[in-house]
XYZ file of C-alpha atoms in Angstrom:
736
model
C 15.534 -24.689 -9.763
C 15.345 -24.020 -13.452
C 14.518 -26.878 -15.706
C 17.303 -28.730 -17.427
C 17.178 -31.729 -19.691
C 13.777 -32.931 -18.584
C 12.065 -29.895 -20.050
C 14.106 -29.677 -23.184
C 11.676 -31.803 -25.108
C 7.927 -32.176 -25.445
C 5.991 -34.501 -23.186
C 3.446 -35.488 -25.878
C 3.523 -37.872 -28.814
C 4.161 -36.878 -32.443
C 0.483 -36.422 -33.355
C -0.254 -34.573 -30.143
C 2.848 -32.476 -30.682
C 1.657 -31.346 -34.113
C -1.899 -30.609 -32.979
C -0.889 -28.868 -29.755
C 1.890 -26.927 -31.468
C -0.455 -25.765 -34.216
C -3.004 -24.613 -31.643
C -0.372 -22.670 -29.694
C 1.070 -21.208 -32.892
C -2.298 -20.046 -34.222
C -3.009 -18.336 -30.913
C 0.323 -16.517 -31.221
C -0.509 -15.412 -34.758
C -3.920 -14.063 -33.763
C -2.482 -12.065 -30.871
C 0.424 -10.739 -32.944
C -1.679 -9.416 -35.797
C -4.243 -8.048 -33.320
C -1.579 -5.904 -31.680
C -0.224 -4.822 -35.062
C -3.732 -3.801 -36.085
C -4.030 -1.602 -32.992
C -0.890 0.347 -33.906
C -1.330 0.536 -37.676
C -4.824 1.989 -37.582
C -6.562 5.147 -38.759
C -4.020 7.171 -40.792
C -1.574 4.271 -40.549
C -4.114 1.731 -41.861
C -2.619 1.744 -45.405
C 0.546 0.294 -43.875
C -1.165 -2.497 -41.952
C 0.296 -5.226 -44.172
C 3.806 -3.902 -43.523
C 3.097 -3.738 -39.811
C 1.791 -7.306 -39.774
C 4.791 -8.506 -41.771
C 7.330 -7.029 -39.366
C 5.285 -8.085 -36.342
C 5.026 -11.717 -37.484
C 8.720 -11.893 -38.344
C 9.647 -10.323 -35.007
C 7.296 -12.652 -33.111
C 8.858 -15.654 -34.840
C 12.374 -14.535 -33.899
C 11.343 -13.753 -30.323
C 9.696 -17.133 -29.753
C 12.548 -19.071 -31.381
C 15.325 -17.435 -29.353
C 13.354 -17.609 -26.119
C 12.690 -21.324 -26.551
C 16.405 -22.028 -26.093
C 17.431 -19.268 -23.656
C 14.690 -19.039 -21.010
C 15.396 -21.008 -17.820
C 12.062 -22.767 -18.323
C 12.317 -23.854 -21.944
C 8.555 -23.927 -22.393
C 8.326 -20.141 -21.992
C 6.838 -18.403 -25.039
C 8.016 -14.856 -25.684
C 5.603 -12.800 -27.790
C 4.448 -9.209 -28.392
C 2.366 -7.830 -25.525
C -0.876 -5.894 -25.344
C 0.338 -3.443 -22.688
C 3.337 -2.216 -24.646
C 1.332 -2.315 -27.890
C -1.211 0.059 -26.362
C 1.544 2.467 -25.339
C 3.080 2.378 -28.815
C -0.345 2.750 -30.421
C -0.909 5.958 -28.476
C 2.487 7.294 -29.507
C 1.867 6.321 -33.134
C -1.500 8.087 -33.106
C 0.125 11.219 -31.689
C 2.781 11.209 -34.398
C 0.141 10.575 -37.075
C -1.841 13.570 -35.851
C 1.158 15.869 -36.357
C 2.779 17.467 -39.397
C 4.639 14.289 -40.265
C 1.411 12.782 -41.622
C 1.646 15.033 -44.693
C 3.980 12.487 -46.283
C 2.675 8.899 -45.794
C 6.088 7.307 -46.265
C 7.665 9.657 -43.729
C 4.832 8.837 -41.324
C 5.269 5.088 -41.723
C 9.053 5.224 -41.484
C 8.895 7.367 -38.353
C 6.449 5.013 -36.614
C 8.433 1.972 -37.761
C 11.662 3.401 -36.356
C 9.938 4.339 -33.096
C 8.667 0.772 -32.676
C 12.115 -0.631 -33.469
C 13.848 1.786 -31.091
C 11.393 0.868 -28.324
C 12.186 -2.834 -28.706
C 15.951 -2.355 -28.854
C 15.989 0.108 -25.934
C 13.804 -2.116 -23.767
C 15.998 -5.068 -24.661
C 19.216 -3.251 -23.816
C 17.905 -2.171 -20.415
C 16.745 -5.716 -19.647
C 20.151 -7.140 -20.571
C 21.943 -4.596 -18.371
C 19.680 -5.087 -15.358
C 19.749 -8.847 -15.751
C 23.535 -8.802 -15.923
C 23.964 -6.764 -12.750
C 21.246 -8.870 -11.073
C 18.848 -6.150 -9.967
C 15.679 -7.624 -11.409
C 14.138 -7.528 -7.930
C 13.741 -3.751 -8.252
C 10.899 -4.255 -10.712
C 8.880 -5.888 -7.937
C 8.595 -2.705 -5.883
C 5.774 -1.163 -7.929
C 2.850 -0.296 -5.608
C -0.024 -2.715 -6.096
C -2.651 0.024 -6.661
C -0.445 1.574 -9.366
C -0.129 -1.788 -11.058
C -3.874 -2.329 -10.834
C -4.589 1.159 -12.140
C -2.199 0.615 -15.020
C -3.808 -2.702 -15.967
C -7.325 -1.288 -15.656
C -6.295 1.627 -17.880
C -4.784 -0.860 -20.313
C -8.117 -2.664 -20.345
C -9.886 0.575 -21.206
C -7.493 1.386 -24.053
C -7.707 -2.162 -25.408
C -11.488 -1.951 -25.441
C -11.419 1.428 -27.156
C -8.772 0.060 -29.518
C -11.114 -2.784 -30.457
C -13.860 -0.296 -31.252
C -11.466 1.840 -33.263
C -10.239 -1.224 -35.146
C -13.752 -1.886 -36.411
C -14.500 1.767 -37.146
C -11.149 2.343 -38.856
C -9.986 5.239 -36.684
C -8.618 5.898 -33.229
C -11.342 6.775 -30.755
C -11.398 8.079 -27.190
C -14.053 8.771 -24.604
C -14.472 12.215 -26.160
C -15.695 10.559 -29.380
C -18.778 9.008 -27.772
C -21.077 10.823 -30.173
C -19.302 9.190 -33.103
C -19.011 5.823 -31.359
C -22.695 5.669 -30.414
C -23.996 6.777 -33.799
C -26.487 4.064 -34.854
C -24.530 2.858 -37.887
C -21.266 2.785 -35.944
C -22.823 1.127 -32.907
C -24.180 -1.622 -35.129
C -20.688 -2.121 -36.575
C -18.660 -2.551 -33.386
C -21.133 -3.676 -30.722
C -21.472 -7.309 -31.935
C -17.707 -7.827 -31.889
C -17.205 -6.232 -28.464
C -20.091 -8.324 -27.159
C -18.336 -11.350 -28.654
C -15.182 -10.384 -26.752
C -17.210 -10.194 -23.550
C -18.761 -13.564 -24.326
C -15.271 -15.040 -24.718
C -14.370 -13.733 -21.270
C -17.525 -15.252 -19.783
C -16.923 -18.549 -21.581
C -13.375 -18.847 -20.262
C -14.571 -18.215 -16.716
C -17.544 -20.564 -16.954
C -15.769 -23.303 -18.910
C -12.150 -23.118 -17.758
C -9.943 -25.191 -19.991
C -7.085 -25.101 -22.422
C -9.204 -25.129 -25.572
C -11.983 -22.684 -24.682
C -10.445 -19.580 -26.275
C -9.316 -21.301 -29.517
C -12.752 -22.900 -29.875
C -14.423 -19.515 -29.362
C -12.205 -17.903 -32.017
C -12.748 -20.697 -34.545
C -16.477 -20.783 -33.797
C -16.803 -17.024 -34.264
C -14.892 -17.179 -37.558
C -17.109 -20.004 -38.806
C -20.247 -18.125 -37.760
C -19.038 -15.026 -39.602
C -18.559 -16.864 -42.894
C -21.880 -18.682 -42.506
C -23.561 -15.324 -41.997
C -22.017 -13.511 -44.992
C -22.925 -16.370 -47.323
C -26.396 -16.864 -45.851
C -27.045 -13.141 -46.208
C -25.833 -13.178 -49.806
C -22.904 -10.866 -49.055
C -20.050 -13.200 -49.915
C -16.328 -12.539 -49.689
C -16.333 -9.727 -52.209
C -19.149 -7.947 -50.419
C -17.449 -8.369 -47.040
C -14.226 -7.028 -48.512
C -16.042 -4.060 -50.029
C -17.621 -3.274 -46.657
C -14.184 -3.346 -44.991
C -15.066 -6.376 -42.873
C -11.955 -8.345 -43.844
C -8.344 -7.773 -42.939
C -7.201 -7.818 -46.578
C -6.671 -7.491 -49.397
C -2.873 -7.672 -49.187
C -0.357 -7.310 -52.033
C 0.113 -10.411 -54.165
C 3.779 -10.581 -53.158
C 2.712 -11.477 -49.635
C 4.264 -10.320 -46.395
C 7.785 -11.223 -47.456
C 7.690 -8.488 -50.072
C 6.914 -5.899 -47.378
C 10.210 -6.439 -45.564
C 12.866 -3.882 -46.404
C 10.467 -1.208 -47.596
C 11.853 1.254 -45.067
C 14.058 4.270 -45.736
C 15.628 5.363 -42.428
C 16.625 8.647 -44.044
C 12.930 9.600 -44.093
C 12.633 9.322 -40.309
C 11.331 12.404 -38.528
C 13.582 12.201 -35.467
C 12.092 15.255 -33.689
C 8.699 13.542 -33.830
C 10.189 10.454 -32.177
C 11.898 12.661 -29.583
C 8.509 13.947 -28.472
C 7.580 10.372 -27.552
C 10.539 9.723 -25.245
C 8.233 9.565 -22.168
C 6.244 6.842 -23.919
C 9.418 4.947 -24.773
C 10.494 5.135 -21.129
C 7.090 3.819 -20.096
C 7.470 0.961 -22.596
C 10.840 0.079 -21.072
C 9.392 0.191 -17.570
C 6.402 -1.956 -18.457
C 8.619 -4.463 -20.246
C 10.581 -4.868 -17.025
C 7.553 -4.943 -14.767
C 5.391 -7.063 -17.050
C 8.172 -9.529 -17.673
C 8.898 -9.909 -13.953
C 5.226 -10.316 -13.064
C 4.630 -12.894 -15.779
C 7.725 -14.851 -14.792
C 6.592 -14.788 -11.168
C 3.146 -16.005 -12.183
C 4.746 -18.758 -14.243
C 6.802 -19.848 -11.218
C 3.639 -20.209 -9.165
C 1.837 -22.124 -11.913
C 4.474 -24.696 -12.802
C 5.815 -24.970 -9.252
C 9.450 -24.313 -10.155
C 11.895 -21.558 -9.269
C 13.061 -19.695 -12.353
C 16.365 -17.899 -12.846
C 14.808 -14.452 -13.038
C 17.970 -12.532 -13.885
C 18.802 -14.996 -16.656
C 15.259 -14.714 -17.988
C 15.481 -10.931 -17.862
C 18.604 -11.086 -20.014
C 16.732 -13.390 -22.390
C 13.894 -10.880 -22.639
C 16.507 -8.300 -23.530
C 18.173 -10.429 -26.202
C 14.854 -11.344 -27.834
C 13.702 -7.725 -27.924
C 16.967 -6.523 -29.429
C 16.674 -9.181 -32.133
C 13.012 -8.349 -32.703
C 13.707 -4.633 -32.856
C 16.238 -5.302 -35.584
C 13.401 -6.320 -37.928
C 10.861 -3.762 -36.686
C 8.912 -6.166 -34.475
C 6.902 -5.219 -31.418
C 8.179 -5.186 -27.853
C 7.416 -8.379 -25.985
C 8.178 -10.664 -23.082
C 6.870 -14.036 -21.824
C 3.200 -14.422 -22.665
C 1.861 -15.922 -19.449
C -1.492 -17.179 -20.699
C -0.080 -18.850 -23.796
C 2.859 -20.371 -21.883
C 0.514 -21.855 -19.275
C -1.790 -23.008 -22.078
C 1.109 -24.853 -23.727
C 2.220 -26.274 -20.364
C -1.227 -27.663 -19.637
C -1.632 -29.364 -23.002
C 1.766 -31.023 -22.706
C 4.195 -28.678 -24.450
C 6.690 -28.290 -21.618
C 9.942 -27.956 -23.514
C 11.347 -26.066 -26.459
C 8.486 -27.368 -28.600
C 6.207 -24.639 -27.211
C 8.333 -21.718 -28.359
C 9.373 -23.459 -31.573
C 5.702 -24.100 -32.438
C 4.855 -20.437 -31.994
C 7.928 -19.408 -33.992
C 7.230 -21.786 -36.891
C 3.554 -20.850 -37.136
C 4.365 -17.138 -37.194
C 7.104 -17.763 -39.768
C 4.880 -19.903 -42.019
C 2.152 -17.278 -41.816
C 4.685 -14.593 -42.650
C 5.965 -16.530 -45.682
C 2.792 -18.073 -47.058
C -0.193 -16.848 -45.093
C -1.002 -13.464 -46.611
C -3.831 -14.848 -48.714
C -5.333 -16.649 -45.725
C -5.009 -13.683 -43.386
C -6.602 -11.444 -45.982
C -9.810 -13.431 -45.402
C -9.714 -13.021 -41.611
C -12.617 -10.940 -40.277
C -11.338 -7.638 -38.961
C -14.039 -7.768 -36.317
C -12.655 -11.077 -35.051
C -9.368 -9.368 -34.260
C -11.360 -6.620 -32.549
C -13.168 -9.276 -30.516
C -9.864 -10.772 -29.360
C -8.583 -7.322 -28.381
C -11.894 -6.541 -26.645
C -11.660 -9.856 -24.795
C -8.263 -8.858 -23.411
C -9.501 -5.392 -22.445
C -12.770 -6.489 -20.858
C -10.970 -9.192 -18.915
C -8.635 -6.590 -17.397
C -11.517 -4.236 -16.616
C -13.540 -7.016 -14.986
C -10.561 -8.159 -12.964
C -9.633 -4.772 -11.553
C -13.010 -3.059 -11.342
C -14.923 -5.995 -9.905
C -12.885 -8.994 -8.786
C -10.015 -7.110 -7.121
C -12.430 -4.508 -5.733
C -13.653 -7.081 -3.239
C -10.121 -7.565 -1.867
C -8.627 -4.079 -1.951
C -9.004 -1.379 0.731
C -11.262 1.411 -0.425
C -8.301 3.818 -0.637
C -6.447 1.558 -3.071
C -9.564 0.963 -5.143
C -10.198 4.705 -5.286
C -6.679 5.149 -6.694
C -7.540 2.653 -9.432
C -10.821 4.390 -10.282
C -9.331 7.876 -10.360
C -6.334 6.742 -12.390
C -8.640 5.054 -14.881
C -10.650 8.273 -15.143
C -7.472 10.264 -15.810
C -6.385 7.741 -18.440
C -9.734 7.951 -20.206
C -10.046 11.730 -20.138
C -6.455 12.997 -20.318
C -3.921 10.358 -21.300
C -2.075 7.188 -20.426
C 1.197 8.662 -19.171
C -0.634 11.306 -17.155
C -2.644 8.498 -15.577
C 0.526 6.635 -14.628
C 1.949 9.760 -12.997
C -1.328 10.426 -11.194
C -1.577 6.832 -9.965
C 1.952 6.899 -8.614
C 1.395 10.226 -6.841
C -1.940 9.054 -5.441
C -0.343 5.877 -4.109
C 2.380 7.923 -2.450
C -0.261 10.109 -0.780
C -2.191 7.047 0.413
C 1.036 5.552 1.736
C 1.971 8.727 3.603
C -1.477 9.030 5.172
C -1.546 5.348 6.111
C 2.007 5.336 7.457
C 1.363 8.477 9.465
C -1.428 6.612 11.260
C 0.925 3.870 12.369
C 1.819 3.977 16.029
C 5.496 4.860 16.078
C 5.537 4.545 19.859
C 6.678 1.129 20.966
C 5.760 1.740 24.586
C 5.121 4.528 27.088
C 6.021 4.150 30.732
C 7.537 5.876 33.732
C 9.859 4.805 36.530
C 6.992 3.258 38.425
C 6.869 0.560 35.756
C 10.077 0.753 33.767
C 13.362 0.461 35.632
C 16.995 0.111 34.773
C 18.769 -3.190 35.158
C 20.172 -2.073 38.516
C 18.867 -4.267 41.336
C 17.530 -1.875 43.968
C 16.702 -2.586 47.579
C 13.086 -2.786 48.658
C 13.086 0.726 50.205
C 14.656 2.145 47.046
C 12.099 0.363 44.878
C 9.330 1.781 47.049
C 10.783 5.251 46.655
C 10.920 4.906 42.865
C 7.362 3.589 42.775
C 6.181 6.649 44.656
C 8.043 9.290 42.643
C 8.570 7.473 39.357
C 5.801 9.374 37.561
C 8.162 12.355 37.366
C 10.128 10.606 34.577
C 8.312 9.778 31.324
C 9.849 7.158 29.026
C 8.723 6.970 25.389
C 10.207 4.202 23.235
C 9.936 4.911 19.503
C 10.081 2.475 16.596
C 10.151 2.471 12.798
C 11.071 5.270 10.405
C 10.141 8.717 11.649
C 8.989 11.104 8.934
C 7.028 14.334 8.770
C 3.603 12.722 9.162
C 4.428 10.710 12.262
C 6.724 13.379 13.715
C 3.972 15.988 13.878
C 1.636 13.521 15.567
C 4.309 12.587 18.087
C 4.905 16.200 19.078
C 1.186 16.786 19.546
C 0.826 13.703 21.725
C 3.902 14.599 23.794
C 2.514 18.098 24.299
C -0.733 16.659 25.633
C 1.224 14.407 27.975
C 3.511 17.058 29.457
C 0.787 19.704 29.655
C -0.897 17.998 32.628
C -1.006 18.663 36.381
C 1.560 15.890 36.928
C 4.957 17.600 37.131
C 7.634 15.972 35.004
C 11.333 16.292 35.668
C 12.609 14.316 32.702
C 11.371 13.059 29.331
C 13.344 10.214 27.764
C 12.875 9.455 24.061
C 14.429 6.119 23.159
C 15.526 5.641 19.533
C 16.897 2.114 19.830
C 14.261 0.710 17.453
C 14.202 3.709 15.078
C 15.525 2.913 11.614
C 15.595 6.446 10.222
C 14.491 10.031 10.709
C 13.828 12.896 8.326
C 14.414 16.622 8.685
C 10.772 17.407 9.430
C 10.785 15.046 12.399
C 14.020 16.592 13.671
C 12.336 19.994 13.439
C 9.432 18.671 15.510
C 11.960 17.233 17.950
C 13.470 20.693 18.231
C 10.045 22.115 18.996
C 9.491 19.425 21.610
C 12.735 20.540 23.209
C 11.415 24.097 23.390
C 8.161 22.834 24.919
C 10.122 20.961 27.572
C 12.451 23.899 28.287
C 9.454 26.150 28.890
C 8.246 23.770 31.624
C 11.591 22.956 33.174
C 11.624 19.407 31.832
C 14.868 17.814 30.711
C 14.592 16.132 27.320
C 17.015 13.243 26.901
C 17.605 10.943 23.950
C 18.825 7.375 24.234
C 19.785 4.546 21.925
C 20.380 6.720 18.859
C 22.179 4.959 16.054
C 25.157 6.694 14.491
C 22.992 7.638 11.500
C 20.179 9.140 13.603
C 22.594 10.935 15.918
C 24.417 12.428 12.935
C 21.152 13.618 11.366
C 20.131 15.302 14.612
C 23.545 16.908 15.040
C 23.542 18.204 11.459
C 20.208 19.901 12.062
C 21.777 21.984 14.842
C 19.291 20.991 17.492
C 21.697 21.999 20.261
C 20.785 25.651 20.141
C 18.842 25.905 23.398
C 20.348 27.075 26.650
C 20.255 23.613 28.202
C 22.325 20.968 26.475
C 20.448 18.042 24.991
C 21.770 14.864 26.599
C 22.373 11.676 24.615
C 22.654 8.369 26.453
C 24.132 5.314 24.735
C 21.263 3.091 25.860
C 17.873 3.451 27.474
C 19.213 1.595 30.487
C 21.846 4.303 31.000
C 19.186 7.008 30.904
C 16.961 5.099 33.321
C 19.815 4.592 35.759
C 20.592 8.323 35.793
C 16.923 9.159 36.319
C 16.667 6.681 39.191
C 19.737 8.071 40.924
C 18.316 11.595 40.700
C 15.025 10.582 42.247
C 16.743 8.622 45.004
C 18.974 11.621 45.686
C 15.986 13.981 45.858
C 13.818 11.574 47.870
C 16.060 9.344 50.012
C 14.715 5.973 51.178
C 13.972 5.252 54.823
C 16.874 6.291 57.024
C 17.051 2.978 58.953
C 17.939 0.997 55.885
C 21.640 0.109 55.654
C 23.649 -1.256 52.777
C 23.197 -4.964 53.559
C 19.499 -5.575 54.183
C 19.537 -9.303 53.444
C 22.416 -10.163 55.789
C 21.282 -7.607 58.337
C 17.866 -9.234 58.496
C 19.437 -12.638 59.032
C 21.773 -11.229 61.677
C 18.877 -9.526 63.454
C 16.943 -12.765 63.675
C 19.960 -14.917 64.545
C 22.447 -12.762 66.427
C 24.360 -15.762 67.769
C 25.604 -16.745 64.326
C 28.784 -15.276 62.856
C 27.815 -15.287 59.169
C 31.180 -13.930 58.036
C 33.028 -16.907 59.487
C 30.417 -19.461 58.510
C 30.246 -18.594 54.802
C 33.109 -18.012 52.371
C 34.037 -14.464 51.287
C 35.256 -13.840 47.728
C 37.297 -10.807 46.587
C 37.154 -10.002 42.846
C 38.984 -7.638 40.532
C 37.565 -5.869 37.503
C 36.267 -8.373 34.936
C 36.582 -11.437 37.161
C 33.875 -14.027 36.491
C 31.734 -14.891 39.498
C 29.248 -17.115 37.675
C 29.384 -18.353 34.103
C 26.321 -18.846 31.907
C 25.270 -22.507 31.447
C 27.502 -23.732 34.301
C 25.964 -26.210 36.721
C 27.240 -24.801 40.018
C 25.584 -24.471 43.397
C 25.555 -21.548 45.760
C 24.003 -18.137 46.305
C 26.027 -14.934 46.484
C 25.444 -11.763 48.485
C 27.265 -8.669 47.219
C 29.084 -7.011 50.103
C 31.036 -4.273 48.319
C 31.345 -2.861 44.796
C 29.185 -3.728 41.798
C 28.738 -6.735 39.512
C 26.833 -7.171 36.277
C 24.870 -10.059 34.776
C 25.083 -10.573 31.008
C 23.711 -13.145 28.599
C 25.291 -14.258 25.342
C 23.633 -12.993 22.162
C 23.977 -13.940 18.502
C 25.902 -10.723 17.867
C 29.406 -9.826 18.994
C 28.279 -8.112 22.215
C 26.663 -9.624 25.275
C 23.455 -8.134 26.673
C 23.518 -6.714 30.186
C 20.366 -7.822 31.978
C 21.130 -6.719 35.536
C 23.543 -4.688 37.612
C 23.846 -5.431 41.296
C 24.634 -3.048 44.163
C 25.767 -3.948 47.692
C 23.176 -6.015 49.501
C 21.896 -7.744 46.361
C 21.235 -11.459 46.209
C 22.780 -13.225 43.187
C 22.339 -16.694 41.697
C 19.320 -17.829 43.704
C 17.224 -18.885 40.672
C 19.641 -21.512 39.348
C 20.467 -22.719 42.865
C 16.869 -23.262 43.909
C 15.832 -24.607 40.513
C 18.873 -26.857 40.253
C 19.360 -25.716 36.651
C 22.186 -24.202 34.643
C 23.217 -20.633 35.300
C 21.114 -18.321 33.129
C 23.676 -15.521 32.913
C 27.327 -14.693 33.381
C 28.087 -12.530 36.419
C 31.305 -10.482 36.384
C 32.820 -7.850 38.624
C 32.761 -4.133 37.797
C 35.961 -2.887 39.365
C 36.828 -4.361 42.748
C 34.074 -6.178 44.586
C 33.538 -8.533 47.536
C 30.885 -11.223 47.727
C 29.771 -13.814 50.253
C 29.037 -17.308 48.931
C 26.294 -19.235 50.704
C 26.133 -22.916 49.763
C 22.721 -24.446 50.279
C 24.397 -27.485 51.840
C 25.620 -25.268 54.694
C 22.150 -23.915 55.475
C 21.258 -26.996 57.515
C 24.487 -26.648 59.513
C 23.576 -23.073 60.380
C 20.046 -24.155 61.264
C 21.433 -26.696 63.723
C 23.362 -23.924 65.460
C 20.444 -21.486 65.399
C 17.030 -23.159 64.969
C 14.805 -21.449 62.437
C 17.722 -20.092 60.382
C 16.887 -22.253 57.342
C 13.223 -21.193 57.373
C 14.135 -17.512 57.716
C 16.763 -17.782 54.984
C 14.395 -19.422 52.507
C 11.618 -16.960 53.404
C 13.847 -13.947 52.731
C 15.045 -15.421 49.436
C 11.457 -16.202 48.399
C 10.447 -12.620 49.208
C 13.129 -11.254 46.906
C 12.241 -13.728 44.177
C 8.606 -12.651 44.425
C 9.569 -8.990 44.116
C 11.766 -9.726 41.120
C 8.993 -11.775 39.494
C 6.520 -8.951 40.030
C 8.909 -6.478 38.480
C 9.522 -8.778 35.509
C 5.778 -9.252 35.032
C 5.243 -5.493 34.952
C 8.043 -5.097 32.410
C 6.595 -7.820 30.179
C 3.163 -6.228 30.401
C 4.650 -2.880 29.496
C 6.547 -4.380 26.558
C 3.436 -6.071 25.181
C 1.337 -2.940 25.576
C 1.751 -1.192 22.232
C -1.531 0.724 22.129
C -0.403 3.875 23.870
C -2.155 7.255 23.826
C 1.118 8.759 22.628
C 1.559 8.425 18.895
C -2.095 7.856 18.122
């Protein structure tokens, strides 16, 4: 459940609150200006102070609103690296176009694009959160997510290098990047970012990253003074973030003329804006899920999604960057005791104070330190997805990540996303096509209908049952699996064993596509050419409609649909029994005839009660504790068991001569099924208490009776064992 009053306040004392809040706030400031520096770089570098001003103000608004609206009040909403990278790429593209001829037009266009991205992402989040479909964001394939994050790591690392060198760089600029003077400029800071990543892994704790940042800043100032460079020299070399205008960041707000916006230039970046919206949804959902796991509480995801939307709309109103819950900083605040609104308020106040009064201080911040923080984020993502996750992912998924990263580095970010998604779809299709869609394969020697047959009939079916092949399908049938099924069926029917009938059962099939129906049509032609009847059973209304719409009934012989597999099996059994009759000396009442043969002096009809039933009459009721065994004399009866659904399940159908109810009678347990009459029927009831009376009249009757019952129980048990074995056997040659 979401937190209520117990998380609405800090869990630390006043002094701890100030220290912890300051630490969290400073971390927010460093991240915010780092992301602003990525976007406002190269040709946009003259507008960095404006970008920082709007970013800090937006970050303050985002954190403040989120502190009171998120279901977990300690959640800190802030600008994000992933969306910043996307916007940085779009900004660089706009800056490389004709709009760059007028600096103010360039800045205004980029500013409006950033604002539109935040407002659009916010609006979509509010809508999806309101209609409660946030779960859709969780369906992104894992390899695509990994490829996206690895690509983000690459762009962050290249962004860090470009931040130091003062221009946007790509893999195609390696000659410029590796030039000795440039290498000496960026390498120490990127190495520092890598060292931060190592330090956090080796010394896990809440204060490791802040200590690394403060230590690096201190070392930088010690170096410039020890080397005799000083602040002025560092500023002249472009090592510092400043200088900024004397008016501070507050004076930069409002210096935007929307009329100067180059709207066609923004229109060219619509794909990027859509990607920003998508990553805001996905990133927000993933971070909220990670937060749930960390703090051990269930969050109100749809409510939080609406909060992400509201904060982004408010941030976009002042030109701030797109953001959502910052997982690392939120967990950091949670671990040091800021578990209520104090976490978000601390971040908001620190960003606001820096915005109002911190221009002079930020002007002294080493630009390379920001690059190190950005490099730390990028290298951490690269290490995670190129090394750590590599050990857990299948090689196909890891190959998708590598290839997508290569596309991102050589072509572009959006192209990489499209490639990763397509590659994942291909991997899925190939993998799914290898799944065995065949639930089981059998014939009438193993798989029978629920009709209880006599021993001679069972022997007949065992001898000729290989003429009927039964294939039970499962899952969703699509073009990959359908082609494999047809090939396997062809191999099965193209054998010396003559088949009369092929039954395809669709009871466990959830869906079917047109390609599979086409292959089914071809299977029908294969069967027609060999005189084999193809029958379908258990088709759902959806599957049956799809097959009918595809006009599969074009062959000369009509394709037969059976409601259930049991119906198809019963028809197949009757055909075999009609073509190959059982032994001629077998009559309709083998059980009673055998008793009468051994004990001719007994009149069984007068000794045991006869019961006449009409259609639907209940002979035995499930869970009743009644005694007695029944022998069916005429007609048919069925045994059904109650299911959770509205319909009962038929488990057996009995013909004349069948023995009914012996299991519960001998086991002295409740009836396991309900037995009812199908039409008119006549049964003989044999109470076990009367067996001894019959034995007294004809010695040996009890022993013969129990022996005959045991024989039938043994046959039924053997049949059940074969059916269970067949059900458990999923590794069939068909469908491989």
